[in-house]
Amino acid sequence: MTAMDDMRLEEISRAYRSQLGEAPPAVTDAAVTAFRAQVRQRAWTGARVVLVLAGAIGLLLELPVILGGAAHTSQDVAVLHTALSIGFLIAAWRPQRYARGMVPVALAAAVLLVLPAASDTPAAVDNGVAELSHLPVLAGAAALALGGWMTPARRHRRA
């Protein structure tokens, strides 16, 4: 476009603006903001449901191991799974407050649970029931990873 075209375009725009009078209110930004908030809310609702399920199933799977007198190492693993399950339930209850803090812990636990099973696949297949007990941790970590970033970080004022 040449400078002449730019001047002509500006002249036409000015003529239309003078005919229209006052510019209409800008509603696009408000509509986009509302749409994004609605998408975040729907995604968080789904993530919260997965967190509640992961927490409840994790508790149901691990409490009998803790209370049943299993081997000490089994109880230690069950205690950690139970702690994560409780964390998932708390993050589902108050995501704005607790979800962001749970993300790195849950992802680290999920990765560290998957690595041994991936490195020794035949043993993991033979011991499939024990490996299935890791699914609540993996599901909770996925829900936090997908939903945790959607909650805006809280800003704290320094005194």
PDB file of C-alpha atoms in Angstrom:
ATOM      1  CA  MET A   1       0.000   0.000   0.000  1.00  0.00           C
ATOM      2  CA  THR A   2       1.251   3.452  -0.846  1.00  0.00           C
ATOM      3  CA  ALA A   3       1.158   6.589   1.275  1.00  0.00           C
ATOM      4  CA  MET A   4      -1.688   7.845  -0.909  1.00  0.00           C
ATOM      5  CA  ASP A   5      -3.700   4.707  -0.121  1.00  0.00           C
ATOM      6  CA  ASP A   6      -3.030   5.171   3.591  1.00  0.00           C
ATOM      7  CA  MET A   7      -4.256   8.763   3.476  1.00  0.00           C
ATOM      8  CA  ARG A   8      -7.368   7.762   1.520  1.00  0.00           C
ATOM      9  CA  LEU A   9      -8.120   4.949   3.956  1.00  0.00           C
ATOM     10  CA  GLU A  10      -7.734   7.318   6.904  1.00  0.00           C
ATOM     11  CA  GLU A  11     -10.047   9.815   5.227  1.00  0.00           C
ATOM     12  CA  ILE A  12     -12.722   7.153   4.633  1.00  0.00           C
ATOM     13  CA  SER A  13     -12.390   5.911   8.215  1.00  0.00           C
ATOM     14  CA  ARG A  14     -12.744   9.451   9.579  1.00  0.00           C
ATOM     15  CA  ALA A  15     -15.866  10.008   7.460  1.00  0.00           C
ATOM     16  CA  TYR A  16     -17.499   6.812   8.759  1.00  0.00           C
ATOM     17  CA  ARG A  17     -16.572   7.624  12.359  1.00  0.00           C
ATOM     18  CA  SER A  18     -18.126  11.086  12.065  1.00  0.00           C
ATOM     19  CA  GLN A  19     -21.338   9.520  10.693  1.00  0.00           C
ATOM     20  CA  LEU A  20     -21.515   6.927  13.445  1.00  0.00           C
ATOM     21  CA  GLY A  21     -20.885   9.354  16.240  1.00  0.00           C
ATOM     22  CA  GLU A  22     -19.664   7.765  19.424  1.00  0.00           C
ATOM     23  CA  ALA A  23     -17.833   4.445  19.103  1.00  0.00           C
ATOM     24  CA  PRO A  24     -19.703   1.381  20.361  1.00  0.00           C
ATOM     25  CA  PRO A  25     -18.503  -0.086  23.660  1.00  0.00           C
ATOM     26  CA  ALA A  26     -15.734  -2.650  23.409  1.00  0.00           C
ATOM     27  CA  VAL A  27     -17.387  -5.900  24.440  1.00  0.00           C
ATOM     28  CA  THR A  28     -14.972  -8.264  22.762  1.00  0.00           C
ATOM     29  CA  ASP A  29     -12.432  -8.203  25.591  1.00  0.00           C
ATOM     30  CA  ALA A  30     -15.108  -8.830  28.205  1.00  0.00           C
ATOM     31  CA  ALA A  31     -16.597 -11.691  26.160  1.00  0.00           C
ATOM     32  CA  VAL A  32     -13.204 -13.349  25.653  1.00  0.00           C
ATOM     33  CA  THR A  33     -12.393 -13.018  29.363  1.00  0.00           C
ATOM     34  CA  ALA A  34     -15.747 -14.529  30.335  1.00  0.00           C
ATOM     35  CA  PHE A  35     -15.305 -17.394  27.856  1.00  0.00           C
ATOM     36  CA  ARG A  36     -11.820 -18.196  29.163  1.00  0.00           C
ATOM     37  CA  ALA A  37     -13.088 -18.152  32.744  1.00  0.00           C
ATOM     38  CA  GLN A  38     -15.886 -20.554  31.794  1.00  0.00           C
ATOM     39  CA  VAL A  39     -13.419 -22.933  30.096  1.00  0.00           C
ATOM     40  CA  ARG A  40     -11.139 -22.829  33.160  1.00  0.00           C
ATOM     41  CA  GLN A  41     -14.083 -23.525  35.448  1.00  0.00           C
ATOM     42  CA  ARG A  42     -15.187 -26.549  33.389  1.00  0.00           C
ATOM     43  CA  ALA A  43     -11.652 -27.913  33.262  1.00  0.00           C
ATOM     44  CA  TRP A  44     -11.262 -27.469  37.008  1.00  0.00           C
ATOM     45  CA  THR A  45     -14.563 -29.203  37.656  1.00  0.00           C
ATOM     46  CA  GLY A  46     -13.323 -32.250  35.744  1.00  0.00           C
ATOM     47  CA  ALA A  47      -9.949 -32.122  37.476  1.00  0.00           C
ATOM     48  CA  ARG A  48     -11.633 -31.907  40.890  1.00  0.00           C
ATOM     49  CA  VAL A  49     -13.749 -34.981  40.130  1.00  0.00           C
ATOM     50  CA  VAL A  50     -10.630 -36.933  39.146  1.00  0.00           C
ATOM     51  CA  LEU A  51      -8.842 -35.742  42.306  1.00  0.00           C
ATOM     52  CA  VAL A  52     -11.714 -36.869  44.533  1.00  0.00           C
ATOM     53  CA  LEU A  53     -11.818 -40.272  42.822  1.00  0.00           C
ATOM     54  CA  ALA A  54      -8.028 -40.685  42.991  1.00  0.00           C
ATOM     55  CA  GLY A  55      -7.984 -39.714  46.663  1.00  0.00           C
ATOM     56  CA  ALA A  56     -10.881 -41.952  47.659  1.00  0.00           C
ATOM     57  CA  ILE A  57      -9.655 -44.981  45.698  1.00  0.00           C
ATOM     58  CA  GLY A  58      -6.121 -44.472  47.000  1.00  0.00           C
ATOM     59  CA  LEU A  59      -7.392 -44.454  50.583  1.00  0.00           C
ATOM     60  CA  LEU A  60      -9.509 -47.549  49.995  1.00  0.00           C
ATOM     61  CA  LEU A  61      -6.547 -49.424  48.509  1.00  0.00           C
ATOM     62  CA  GLU A  62      -3.918 -48.418  51.048  1.00  0.00           C
ATOM     63  CA  LEU A  63      -5.691 -48.304  54.422  1.00  0.00           C
ATOM     64  CA  PRO A  64      -6.035 -52.118  54.615  1.00  0.00           C
ATOM     65  CA  VAL A  65      -2.279 -52.436  54.003  1.00  0.00           C
ATOM     66  CA  ILE A  66      -1.508 -49.976  56.797  1.00  0.00           C
ATOM     67  CA  LEU A  67      -3.968 -51.508  59.264  1.00  0.00           C
ATOM     68  CA  GLY A  68      -3.498 -55.138  58.184  1.00  0.00           C
ATOM     69  CA  GLY A  69       0.002 -55.724  59.522  1.00  0.00           C
ATOM     70  CA  ALA A  70       1.805 -56.150  56.189  1.00  0.00           C
ATOM     71  CA  ALA A  71       5.592 -56.052  55.891  1.00  0.00           C
ATOM     72  CA  HIS A  72       7.258 -52.848  57.081  1.00  0.00           C
ATOM     73  CA  THR A  73       8.290 -51.690  53.589  1.00  0.00           C
ATOM     74  CA  SER A  74       4.770 -52.300  52.292  1.00  0.00           C
ATOM     75  CA  GLN A  75       3.386 -50.185  55.102  1.00  0.00           C
ATOM     76  CA  ASP A  76       5.866 -47.402  54.342  1.00  0.00           C
ATOM     77  CA  VAL A  77       4.787 -47.275  50.695  1.00  0.00           C
ATOM     78  CA  ALA A  78       1.124 -47.429  51.713  1.00  0.00           C
ATOM     79  CA  VAL A  79       1.609 -44.521  54.119  1.00  0.00           C
ATOM     80  CA  LEU A  80       3.091 -42.386  51.336  1.00  0.00           C
ATOM     81  CA  HIS A  81       0.270 -43.331  48.948  1.00  0.00           C
ATOM     82  CA  THR A  82      -2.249 -42.489  51.675  1.00  0.00           C
ATOM     83  CA  ALA A  83      -0.615 -39.110  52.275  1.00  0.00           C
ATOM     84  CA  LEU A  84      -0.823 -38.335  48.562  1.00  0.00           C
ATOM     85  CA  SER A  85      -4.454 -39.465  48.505  1.00  0.00           C
ATOM     86  CA  ILE A  86      -5.271 -37.123  51.367  1.00  0.00           C
ATOM     87  CA  GLY A  87      -3.448 -34.347  49.509  1.00  0.00           C
ATOM     88  CA  PHE A  88      -5.562 -35.020  46.413  1.00  0.00           C
ATOM     89  CA  LEU A  89      -8.749 -34.764  48.471  1.00  0.00           C
ATOM     90  CA  ILE A  90      -7.600 -31.491  50.049  1.00  0.00           C
ATOM     91  CA  ALA A  91      -6.598 -30.069  46.654  1.00  0.00           C
ATOM     92  CA  ALA A  92     -10.032 -30.988  45.278  1.00  0.00           C
ATOM     93  CA  TRP A  93     -11.694 -29.324  48.268  1.00  0.00           C
ATOM     94  CA  ARG A  94      -9.733 -26.038  48.075  1.00  0.00           C
ATOM     95  CA  PRO A  95      -7.919 -25.946  44.704  1.00  0.00           C
ATOM     96  CA  GLN A  96      -7.098 -22.230  44.824  1.00  0.00           C
ATOM     97  CA  ARG A  97      -5.155 -22.781  48.011  1.00  0.00           C
ATOM     98  CA  TYR A  98      -3.597 -26.245  47.730  1.00  0.00           C
ATOM     99  CA  ALA A  99      -3.475 -27.470  44.111  1.00  0.00           C
ATOM    100  CA  ARG A 100      -0.414 -25.533  42.977  1.00  0.00           C
ATOM    101  CA  GLY A 101       1.669 -26.826  45.869  1.00  0.00           C
ATOM    102  CA  MET A 102       0.683 -30.419  45.178  1.00  0.00           C
ATOM    103  CA  VAL A 103       1.714 -30.357  41.507  1.00  0.00           C
ATOM    104  CA  PRO A 104       5.492 -30.892  41.907  1.00  0.00           C
ATOM    105  CA  VAL A 105       5.071 -33.476  44.679  1.00  0.00           C
ATOM    106  CA  ALA A 106       2.458 -35.491  42.781  1.00  0.00           C
ATOM    107  CA  LEU A 107       4.393 -35.355  39.500  1.00  0.00           C
ATOM    108  CA  ALA A 108       7.603 -36.464  41.223  1.00  0.00           C
ATOM    109  CA  ALA A 109       5.756 -39.355  42.888  1.00  0.00           C
ATOM    110  CA  ALA A 110       4.141 -40.372  39.596  1.00  0.00           C
ATOM    111  CA  VAL A 111       7.442 -40.348  37.708  1.00  0.00           C
ATOM    112  CA  LEU A 112       9.229 -42.246  40.472  1.00  0.00           C
ATOM    113  CA  LEU A 113       6.463 -44.864  40.536  1.00  0.00           C
ATOM    114  CA  VAL A 114       6.545 -45.361  36.769  1.00  0.00           C
ATOM    115  CA  LEU A 115      10.335 -45.610  36.339  1.00  0.00           C
ATOM    116  CA  PRO A 116      10.849 -48.958  38.135  1.00  0.00           C
ATOM    117  CA  ALA A 117       7.824 -50.508  36.419  1.00  0.00           C
ATOM    118  CA  ALA A 118       9.038 -49.313  33.016  1.00  0.00           C
ATOM    119  CA  SER A 119      12.569 -50.620  33.561  1.00  0.00           C
ATOM    120  CA  ASP A 120      11.390 -54.089  34.648  1.00  0.00           C
ATOM    121  CA  THR A 121       8.369 -54.679  32.419  1.00  0.00           C
ATOM    122  CA  PRO A 122       8.152 -58.524  32.769  1.00  0.00           C
ATOM    123  CA  ALA A 123       8.085 -58.278  36.582  1.00  0.00           C
ATOM    124  CA  ALA A 124       5.508 -55.475  36.394  1.00  0.00           C
ATOM    125  CA  VAL A 125       3.284 -57.634  34.188  1.00  0.00           C
ATOM    126  CA  ASP A 126       3.617 -60.591  36.587  1.00  0.00           C
ATOM    127  CA  ASN A 127       2.771 -58.366  39.540  1.00  0.00           C
ATOM    128  CA  GLY A 128      -0.025 -56.439  37.815  1.00  0.00           C
ATOM    129  CA  VAL A 129      -2.308 -56.098  40.834  1.00  0.00           C
ATOM    130  CA  ALA A 130       0.408 -54.355  42.835  1.00  0.00           C
ATOM    131  CA  GLU A 131       1.125 -52.058  39.907  1.00  0.00           C
ATOM    132  CA  LEU A 132      -2.568 -51.166  39.611  1.00  0.00           C
ATOM    133  CA  SER A 133      -2.402 -49.685  43.099  1.00  0.00           C
ATOM    134  CA  HIS A 134      -0.297 -46.880  41.591  1.00  0.00           C
ATOM    135  CA  LEU A 135      -3.112 -45.728  39.306  1.00  0.00           C
ATOM    136  CA  PRO A 136      -4.689 -43.327  41.839  1.00  0.00           C
ATOM    137  CA  VAL A 137      -1.352 -41.536  42.226  1.00  0.00           C
ATOM    138  CA  LEU A 138      -0.938 -41.312  38.456  1.00  0.00           C
ATOM    139  CA  ALA A 139      -4.523 -40.086  37.959  1.00  0.00           C
ATOM    140  CA  GLY A 140      -4.221 -37.495  40.719  1.00  0.00           C
ATOM    141  CA  ALA A 141      -0.905 -36.241  39.350  1.00  0.00           C
ATOM    142  CA  ALA A 142      -2.412 -35.936  35.868  1.00  0.00           C
ATOM    143  CA  ALA A 143      -5.431 -34.031  37.204  1.00  0.00           C
ATOM    144  CA  LEU A 144      -3.180 -31.637  39.103  1.00  0.00           C
ATOM    145  CA  ALA A 145      -0.836 -31.180  36.154  1.00  0.00           C
ATOM    146  CA  LEU A 146      -3.705 -30.400  33.804  1.00  0.00           C
ATOM    147  CA  GLY A 147      -5.750 -28.348  36.250  1.00  0.00           C
ATOM    148  CA  GLY A 148      -3.206 -26.887  38.655  1.00  0.00           C
ATOM    149  CA  TRP A 149      -1.839 -24.296  36.280  1.00  0.00           C
ATOM    150  CA  MET A 150      -5.334 -22.920  35.681  1.00  0.00           C
ATOM    151  CA  THR A 151      -5.636 -21.487  39.166  1.00  0.00           C
ATOM    152  CA  PRO A 152      -4.058 -18.045  39.309  1.00  0.00           C
ATOM    153  CA  ALA A 153      -1.135 -17.794  41.689  1.00  0.00           C
ATOM    154  CA  ARG A 154      -1.933 -15.992  44.909  1.00  0.00           C
ATOM    155  CA  ARG A 155       0.082 -12.872  45.519  1.00  0.00           C
ATOM    156  CA  HIS A 156       1.163 -12.219  49.074  1.00  0.00           C
ATOM    157  CA  ARG A 157       1.887  -8.729  50.270  1.00  0.00           C
ATOM    158  CA  ARG A 158       5.015  -8.233  52.265  1.00  0.00           C
ATOM    159  CA  ALA A 159       4.623  -6.444  55.557  1.00  0.00           C
TER     160      ALA A 159
END
